[in-house]
CSV table of C-alpha atoms and ligand atoms in Angstrom, one decimal:
chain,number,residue,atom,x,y,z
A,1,UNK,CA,34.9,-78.2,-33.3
A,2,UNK,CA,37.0,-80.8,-35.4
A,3,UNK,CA,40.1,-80.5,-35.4
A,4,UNK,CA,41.0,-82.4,-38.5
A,5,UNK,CA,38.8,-80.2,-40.5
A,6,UNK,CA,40.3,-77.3,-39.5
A,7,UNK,CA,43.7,-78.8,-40.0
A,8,UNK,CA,42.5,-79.5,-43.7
A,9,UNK,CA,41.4,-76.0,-44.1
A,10,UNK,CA,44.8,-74.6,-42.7
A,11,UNK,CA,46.8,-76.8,-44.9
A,12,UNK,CA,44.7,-75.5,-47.7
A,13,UNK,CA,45.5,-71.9,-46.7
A,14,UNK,CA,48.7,-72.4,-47.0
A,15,UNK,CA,48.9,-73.7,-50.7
A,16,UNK,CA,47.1,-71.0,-52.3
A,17,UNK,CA,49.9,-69.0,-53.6
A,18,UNK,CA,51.5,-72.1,-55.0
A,19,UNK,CA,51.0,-71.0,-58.2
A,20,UNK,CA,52.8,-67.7,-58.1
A,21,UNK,CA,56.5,-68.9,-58.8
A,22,UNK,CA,57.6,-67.6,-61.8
A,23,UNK,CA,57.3,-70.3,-64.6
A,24,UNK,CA,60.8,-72.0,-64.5
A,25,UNK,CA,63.2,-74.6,-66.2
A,26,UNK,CA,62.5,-77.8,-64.8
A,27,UNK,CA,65.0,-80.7,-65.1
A,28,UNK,CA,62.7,-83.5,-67.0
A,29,UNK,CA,62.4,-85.8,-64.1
A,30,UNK,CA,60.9,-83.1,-62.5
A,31,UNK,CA,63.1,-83.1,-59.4
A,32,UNK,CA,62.9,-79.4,-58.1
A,33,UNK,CA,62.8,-79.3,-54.2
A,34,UNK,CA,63.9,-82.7,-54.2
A,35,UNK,CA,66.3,-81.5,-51.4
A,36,UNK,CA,63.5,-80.0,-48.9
A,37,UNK,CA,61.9,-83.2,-49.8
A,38,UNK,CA,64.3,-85.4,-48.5
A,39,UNK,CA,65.1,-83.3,-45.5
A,40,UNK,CA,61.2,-84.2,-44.8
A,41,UNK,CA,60.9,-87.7,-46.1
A,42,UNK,CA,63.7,-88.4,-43.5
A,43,UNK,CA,61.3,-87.5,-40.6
A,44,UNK,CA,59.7,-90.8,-38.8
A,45,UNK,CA,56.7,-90.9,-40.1
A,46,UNK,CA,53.6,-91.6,-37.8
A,47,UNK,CA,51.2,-94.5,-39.1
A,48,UNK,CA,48.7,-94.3,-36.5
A,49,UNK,CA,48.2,-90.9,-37.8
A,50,UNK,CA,47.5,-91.7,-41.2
A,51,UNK,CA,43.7,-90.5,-41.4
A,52,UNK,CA,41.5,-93.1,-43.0
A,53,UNK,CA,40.2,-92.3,-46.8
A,54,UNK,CA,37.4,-93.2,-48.4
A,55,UNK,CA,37.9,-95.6,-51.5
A,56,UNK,CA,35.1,-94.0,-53.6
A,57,UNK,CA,35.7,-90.4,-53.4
A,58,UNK,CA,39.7,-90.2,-51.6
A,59,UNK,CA,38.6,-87.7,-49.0
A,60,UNK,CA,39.3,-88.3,-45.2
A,61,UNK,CA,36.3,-90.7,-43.8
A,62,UNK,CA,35.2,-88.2,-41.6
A,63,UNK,CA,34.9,-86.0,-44.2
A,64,UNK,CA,33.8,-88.1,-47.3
A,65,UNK,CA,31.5,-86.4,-50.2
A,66,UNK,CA,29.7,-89.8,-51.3
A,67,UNK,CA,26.8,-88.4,-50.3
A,68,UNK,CA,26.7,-85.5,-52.9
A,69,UNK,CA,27.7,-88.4,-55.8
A,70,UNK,CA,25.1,-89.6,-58.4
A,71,UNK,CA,24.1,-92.9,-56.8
A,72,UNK,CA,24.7,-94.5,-60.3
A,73,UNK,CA,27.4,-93.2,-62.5
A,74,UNK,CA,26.7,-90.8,-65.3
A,75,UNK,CA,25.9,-92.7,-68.5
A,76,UNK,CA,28.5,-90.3,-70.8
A,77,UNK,CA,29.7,-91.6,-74.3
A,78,UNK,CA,32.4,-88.9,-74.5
A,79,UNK,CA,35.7,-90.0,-72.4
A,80,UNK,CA,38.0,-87.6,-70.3
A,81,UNK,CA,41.3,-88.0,-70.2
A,82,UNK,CA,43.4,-85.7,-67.4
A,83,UNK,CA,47.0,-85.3,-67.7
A,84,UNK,CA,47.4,-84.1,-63.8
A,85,UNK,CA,50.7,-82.3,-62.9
A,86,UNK,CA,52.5,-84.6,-59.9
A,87,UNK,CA,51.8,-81.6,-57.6
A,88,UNK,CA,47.7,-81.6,-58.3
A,89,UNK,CA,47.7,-85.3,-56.2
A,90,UNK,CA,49.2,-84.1,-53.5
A,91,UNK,CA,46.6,-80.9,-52.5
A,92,UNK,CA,45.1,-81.9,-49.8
A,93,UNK,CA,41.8,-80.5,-51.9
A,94,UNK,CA,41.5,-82.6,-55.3
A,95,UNK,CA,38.7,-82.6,-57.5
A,96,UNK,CA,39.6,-85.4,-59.9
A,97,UNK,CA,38.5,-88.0,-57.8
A,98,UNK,CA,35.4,-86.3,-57.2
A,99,UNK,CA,34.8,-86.2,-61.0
A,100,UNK,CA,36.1,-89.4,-61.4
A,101,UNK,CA,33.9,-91.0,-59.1
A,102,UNK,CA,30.6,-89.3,-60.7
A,103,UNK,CA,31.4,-91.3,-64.1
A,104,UNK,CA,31.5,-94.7,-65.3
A,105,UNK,CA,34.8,-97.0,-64.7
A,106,UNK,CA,36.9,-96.4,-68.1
A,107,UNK,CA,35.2,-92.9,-68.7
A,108,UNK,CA,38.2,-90.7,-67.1
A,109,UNK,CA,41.1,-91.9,-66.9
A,110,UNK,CA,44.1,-89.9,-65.4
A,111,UNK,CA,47.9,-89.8,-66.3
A,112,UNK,CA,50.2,-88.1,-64.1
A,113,UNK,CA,53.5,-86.2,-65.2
A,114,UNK,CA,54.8,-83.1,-66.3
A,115,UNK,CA,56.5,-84.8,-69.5
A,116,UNK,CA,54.4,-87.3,-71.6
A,117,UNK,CA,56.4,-89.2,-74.3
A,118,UNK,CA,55.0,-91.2,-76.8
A,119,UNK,CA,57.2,-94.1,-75.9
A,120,UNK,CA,56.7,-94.0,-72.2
A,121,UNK,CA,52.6,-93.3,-72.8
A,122,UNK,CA,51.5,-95.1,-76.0
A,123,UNK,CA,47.8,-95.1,-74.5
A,124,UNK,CA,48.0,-91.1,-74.4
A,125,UNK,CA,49.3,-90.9,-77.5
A,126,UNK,CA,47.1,-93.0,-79.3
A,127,UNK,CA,44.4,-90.7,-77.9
A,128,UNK,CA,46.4,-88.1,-78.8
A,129,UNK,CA,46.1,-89.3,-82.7
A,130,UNK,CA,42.7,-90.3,-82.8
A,131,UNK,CA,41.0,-87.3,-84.7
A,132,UNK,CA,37.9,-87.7,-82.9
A,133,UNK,CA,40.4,-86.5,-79.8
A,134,UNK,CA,40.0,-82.8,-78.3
A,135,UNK,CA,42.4,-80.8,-76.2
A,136,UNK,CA,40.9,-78.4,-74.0
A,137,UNK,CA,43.2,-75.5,-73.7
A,138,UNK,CA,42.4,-71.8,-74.2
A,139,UNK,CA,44.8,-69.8,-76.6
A,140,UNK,CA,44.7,-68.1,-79.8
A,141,UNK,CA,44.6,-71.3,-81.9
A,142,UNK,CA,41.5,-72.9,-80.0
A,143,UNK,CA,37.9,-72.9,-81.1
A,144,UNK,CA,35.0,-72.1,-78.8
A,145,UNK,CA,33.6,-75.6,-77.8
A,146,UNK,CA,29.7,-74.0,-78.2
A,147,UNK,CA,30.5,-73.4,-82.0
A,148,UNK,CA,31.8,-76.4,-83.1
A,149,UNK,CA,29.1,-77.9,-85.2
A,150,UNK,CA,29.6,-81.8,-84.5
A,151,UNK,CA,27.2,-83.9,-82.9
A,152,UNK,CA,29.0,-85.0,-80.3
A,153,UNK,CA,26.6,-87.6,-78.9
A,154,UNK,CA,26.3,-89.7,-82.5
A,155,UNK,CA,30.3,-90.3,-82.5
A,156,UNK,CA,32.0,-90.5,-79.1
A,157,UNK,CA,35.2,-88.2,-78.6
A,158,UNK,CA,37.8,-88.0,-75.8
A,159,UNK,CA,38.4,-84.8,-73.7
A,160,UNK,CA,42.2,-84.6,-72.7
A,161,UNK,CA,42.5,-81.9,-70.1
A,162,UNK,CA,45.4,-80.9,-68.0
A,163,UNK,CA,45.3,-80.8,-64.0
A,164,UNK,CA,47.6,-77.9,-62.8
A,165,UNK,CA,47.9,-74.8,-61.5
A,166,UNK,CA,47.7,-71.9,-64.4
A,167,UNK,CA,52.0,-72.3,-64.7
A,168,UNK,CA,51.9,-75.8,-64.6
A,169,UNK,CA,49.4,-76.2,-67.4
A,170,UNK,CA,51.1,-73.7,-69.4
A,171,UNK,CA,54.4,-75.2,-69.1
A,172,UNK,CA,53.0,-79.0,-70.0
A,173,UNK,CA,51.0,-77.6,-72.8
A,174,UNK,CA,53.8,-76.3,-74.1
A,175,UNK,CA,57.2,-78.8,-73.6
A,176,UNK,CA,54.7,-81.5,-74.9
A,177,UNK,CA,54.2,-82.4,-78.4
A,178,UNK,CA,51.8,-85.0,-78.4
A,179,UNK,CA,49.0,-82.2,-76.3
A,180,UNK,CA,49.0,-80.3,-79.1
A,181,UNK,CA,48.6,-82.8,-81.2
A,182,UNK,CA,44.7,-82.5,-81.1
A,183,UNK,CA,42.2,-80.2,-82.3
A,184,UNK,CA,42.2,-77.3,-79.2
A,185,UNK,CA,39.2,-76.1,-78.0
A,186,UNK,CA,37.8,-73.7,-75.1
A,187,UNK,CA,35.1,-73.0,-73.5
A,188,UNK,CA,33.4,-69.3,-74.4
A,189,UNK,CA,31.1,-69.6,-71.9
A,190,UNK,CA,33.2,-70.8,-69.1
A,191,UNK,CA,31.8,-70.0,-65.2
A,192,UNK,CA,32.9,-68.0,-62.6
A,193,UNK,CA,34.5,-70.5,-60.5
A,194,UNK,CA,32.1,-72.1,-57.5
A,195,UNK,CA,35.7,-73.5,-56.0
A,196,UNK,CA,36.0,-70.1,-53.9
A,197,UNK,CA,38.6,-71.7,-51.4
A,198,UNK,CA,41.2,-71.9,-53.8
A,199,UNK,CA,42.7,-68.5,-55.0
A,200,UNK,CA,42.1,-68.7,-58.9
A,201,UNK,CA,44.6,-66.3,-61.2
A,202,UNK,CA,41.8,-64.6,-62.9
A,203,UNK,CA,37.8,-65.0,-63.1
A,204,UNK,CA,37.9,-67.0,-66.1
A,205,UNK,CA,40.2,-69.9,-64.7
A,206,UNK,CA,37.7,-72.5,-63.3
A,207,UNK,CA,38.8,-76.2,-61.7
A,208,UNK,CA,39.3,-79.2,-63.4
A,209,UNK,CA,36.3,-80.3,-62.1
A,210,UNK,CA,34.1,-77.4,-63.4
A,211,UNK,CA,35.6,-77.1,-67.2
A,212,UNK,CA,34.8,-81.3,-67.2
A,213,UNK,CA,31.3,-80.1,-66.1
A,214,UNK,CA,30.6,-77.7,-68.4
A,215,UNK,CA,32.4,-79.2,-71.4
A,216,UNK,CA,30.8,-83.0,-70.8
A,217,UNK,CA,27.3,-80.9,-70.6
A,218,UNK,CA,27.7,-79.2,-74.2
A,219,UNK,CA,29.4,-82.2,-76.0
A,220,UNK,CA,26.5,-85.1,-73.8
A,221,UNK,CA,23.6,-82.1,-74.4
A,222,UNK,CA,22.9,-82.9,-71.5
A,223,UNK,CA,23.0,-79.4,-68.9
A,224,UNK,CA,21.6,-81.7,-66.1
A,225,UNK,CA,25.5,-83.4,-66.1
A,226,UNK,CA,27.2,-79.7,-65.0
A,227,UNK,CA,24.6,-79.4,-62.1
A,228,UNK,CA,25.5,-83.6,-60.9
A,229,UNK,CA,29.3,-82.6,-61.2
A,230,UNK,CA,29.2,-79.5,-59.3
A,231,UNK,CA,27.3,-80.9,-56.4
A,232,UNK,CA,30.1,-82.6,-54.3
A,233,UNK,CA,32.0,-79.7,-55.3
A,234,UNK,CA,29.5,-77.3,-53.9
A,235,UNK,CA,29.3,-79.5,-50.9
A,236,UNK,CA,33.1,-79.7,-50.2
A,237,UNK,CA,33.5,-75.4,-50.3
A,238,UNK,CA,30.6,-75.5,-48.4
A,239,UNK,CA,32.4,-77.8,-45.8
A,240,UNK,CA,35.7,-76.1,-45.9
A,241,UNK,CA,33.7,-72.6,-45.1
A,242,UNK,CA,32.0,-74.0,-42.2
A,243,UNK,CA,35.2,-75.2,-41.0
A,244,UNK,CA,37.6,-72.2,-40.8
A,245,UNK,CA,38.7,-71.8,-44.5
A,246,UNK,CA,37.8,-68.2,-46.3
A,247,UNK,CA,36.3,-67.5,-49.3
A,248,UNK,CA,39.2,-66.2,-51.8
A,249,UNK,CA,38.2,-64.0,-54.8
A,250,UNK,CA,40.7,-64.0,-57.6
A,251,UNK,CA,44.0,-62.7,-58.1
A,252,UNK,CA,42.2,-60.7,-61.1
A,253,UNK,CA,39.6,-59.2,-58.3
A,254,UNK,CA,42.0,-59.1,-55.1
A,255,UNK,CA,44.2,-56.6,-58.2
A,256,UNK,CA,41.7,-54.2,-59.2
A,257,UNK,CA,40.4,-53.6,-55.6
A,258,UNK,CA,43.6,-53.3,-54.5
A,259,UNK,CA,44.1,-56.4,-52.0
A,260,UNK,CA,46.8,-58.0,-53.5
A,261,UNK,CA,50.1,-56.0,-52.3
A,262,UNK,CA,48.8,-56.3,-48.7
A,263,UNK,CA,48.6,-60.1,-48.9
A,264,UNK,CA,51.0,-61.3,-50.7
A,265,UNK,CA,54.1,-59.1,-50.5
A,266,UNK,CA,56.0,-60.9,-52.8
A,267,UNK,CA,56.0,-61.2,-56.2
A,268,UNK,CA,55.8,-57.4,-56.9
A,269,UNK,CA,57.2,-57.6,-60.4
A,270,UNK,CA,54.3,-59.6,-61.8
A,271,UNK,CA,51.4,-58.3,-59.6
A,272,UNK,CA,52.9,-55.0,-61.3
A,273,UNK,CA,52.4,-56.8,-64.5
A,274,UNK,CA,49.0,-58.1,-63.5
A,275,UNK,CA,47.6,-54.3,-63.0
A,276,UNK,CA,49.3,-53.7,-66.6
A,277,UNK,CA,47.1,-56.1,-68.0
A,278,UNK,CA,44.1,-55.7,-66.6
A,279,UNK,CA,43.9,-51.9,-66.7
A,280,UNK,CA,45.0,-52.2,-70.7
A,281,UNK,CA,41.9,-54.8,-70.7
A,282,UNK,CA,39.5,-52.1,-69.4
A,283,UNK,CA,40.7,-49.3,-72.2
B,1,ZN,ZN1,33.5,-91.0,-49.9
């Protein structure tokens, strides 16, 4: 058995409840924990046991998902931009570089921050501006992708979408002015997530990887794209699975078959509140 695989799919274990702190103030350098952090960064750190990463697709060598890539990059007019939450390139499980690697060099470019100024990002906030500039983020002011009537493949349009966990998103949408400077959309058809090995909040909430899929399919009319995309994705569950990790439903279905107190003991108050909403949904 391989020991660094399982290592991976322990490590993953252990960040799947990440996202259930309670949404918090953060100073704006974004410096929470710094103090565990330098308690850690002060450990000697081993460089012969630095694992070797593959340039194209950033996984561990012995592990690498090139194989599952397009062997040419997608030809895509439309052009995602990811505004990734510092935490996201840290998980030892990332599907950005996946996606970015399946695209053309230019076609997704990725920003990473919790605060975006206009000052400190003019790029982003030009794209920000540009009217033919769409921010994928569900809520009541967002239109349903599928309805939108423009032809997306005779003018190209940029995608910004933000890299988080369901808090994190939440929080940058909202303490950032220039993402919600751009038309919001969402997807009405979104997937049940194929990224089993990470605990989603609820069946709707998909990765990055899988909203890029579906949305570049609809806007490219192109549904071959979503099946490319999802391929290294497919692969790398399919890894983690084989290698120790288990598959984890969502919150949402751990809730309402009544999993979710056993596992995760804490957070009472808004598993309580969870089992509010959902039983309210089912009236
Ligand atoms: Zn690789």
């Amino acid at each position: 058995m391989n020991s660094e695989l399982n290592e991976e799919a322990v490590e993953m274990n252990e960040d799947d409840d990440e996202d259930e702190e309670e949404p918090k103030e953060r100073d704006d350098d974004g410096d929470d924990g710094e103090e565990g952090f330098s308690v850690l960064s002060d450990l000697p750190v081993e460089m012969s046991e630095r694992r070797p990463t593959c340039r194209r697709c950033c996984r561990p060598v012995k592990v690498c998902l090139c194989p599952y890539l397009p062997p040419h990059p997608l030809d895509v007019s439309t052009c995602l931009y990811i505004v990734q939450h510092p935490a996201e390139e840290s998980r030892v499980l990332r599907t950005v570089p996946l996606l970015a690697a399946c695209l053309p060099p230019g076609k997704c470019r990725v920003f990473i921050g919790r605060r975006f100024s206009e000052e400190r990002y003019p790029e982003l906030a030009a794209v920000c501006r540009d009217p033919r500039s769409l921010l994928l983020y569900p809520g009541a002011t967002a239109d349903n992708l599928e309805d939108l009537s423009t032809d997306f493949t005779a003018t190209p349009h940029n995608v910004i979408l933000i890299d988080g966990t369901w808090s994190q998103a939440k929080d940058m949408f909202l303490r950032n002015a220039l993402l919600r400077l751009p038309r919001q959309v969402q997807l009405r058809s979104a997937p049940s997530s194929q990224y089993v090995i990470r605990t989603q909040p609820t069946n709707m909430c998909v990765s990055t990887l899988e909203c890029a899929a579906v949305t570049l399919s609809i806007m490219e009319k192109n549904h071959s794209i979503q099946e490319v995309l999802l391929k290294p994705l497919q692969a790398l569950c399919s890894f983690q699975l084989q290698h120790g990790a288990q598959i984890h439903h969502s919150k949402e279905h751990l809730i309402k078959n009544g999993q979710y107190n056993k596992i995760m003991p804490k957070n009472k108050r808004k598993i309580r509140r969870m089992q509010k909403l959902i039983s309210n949904q089912n009236i």
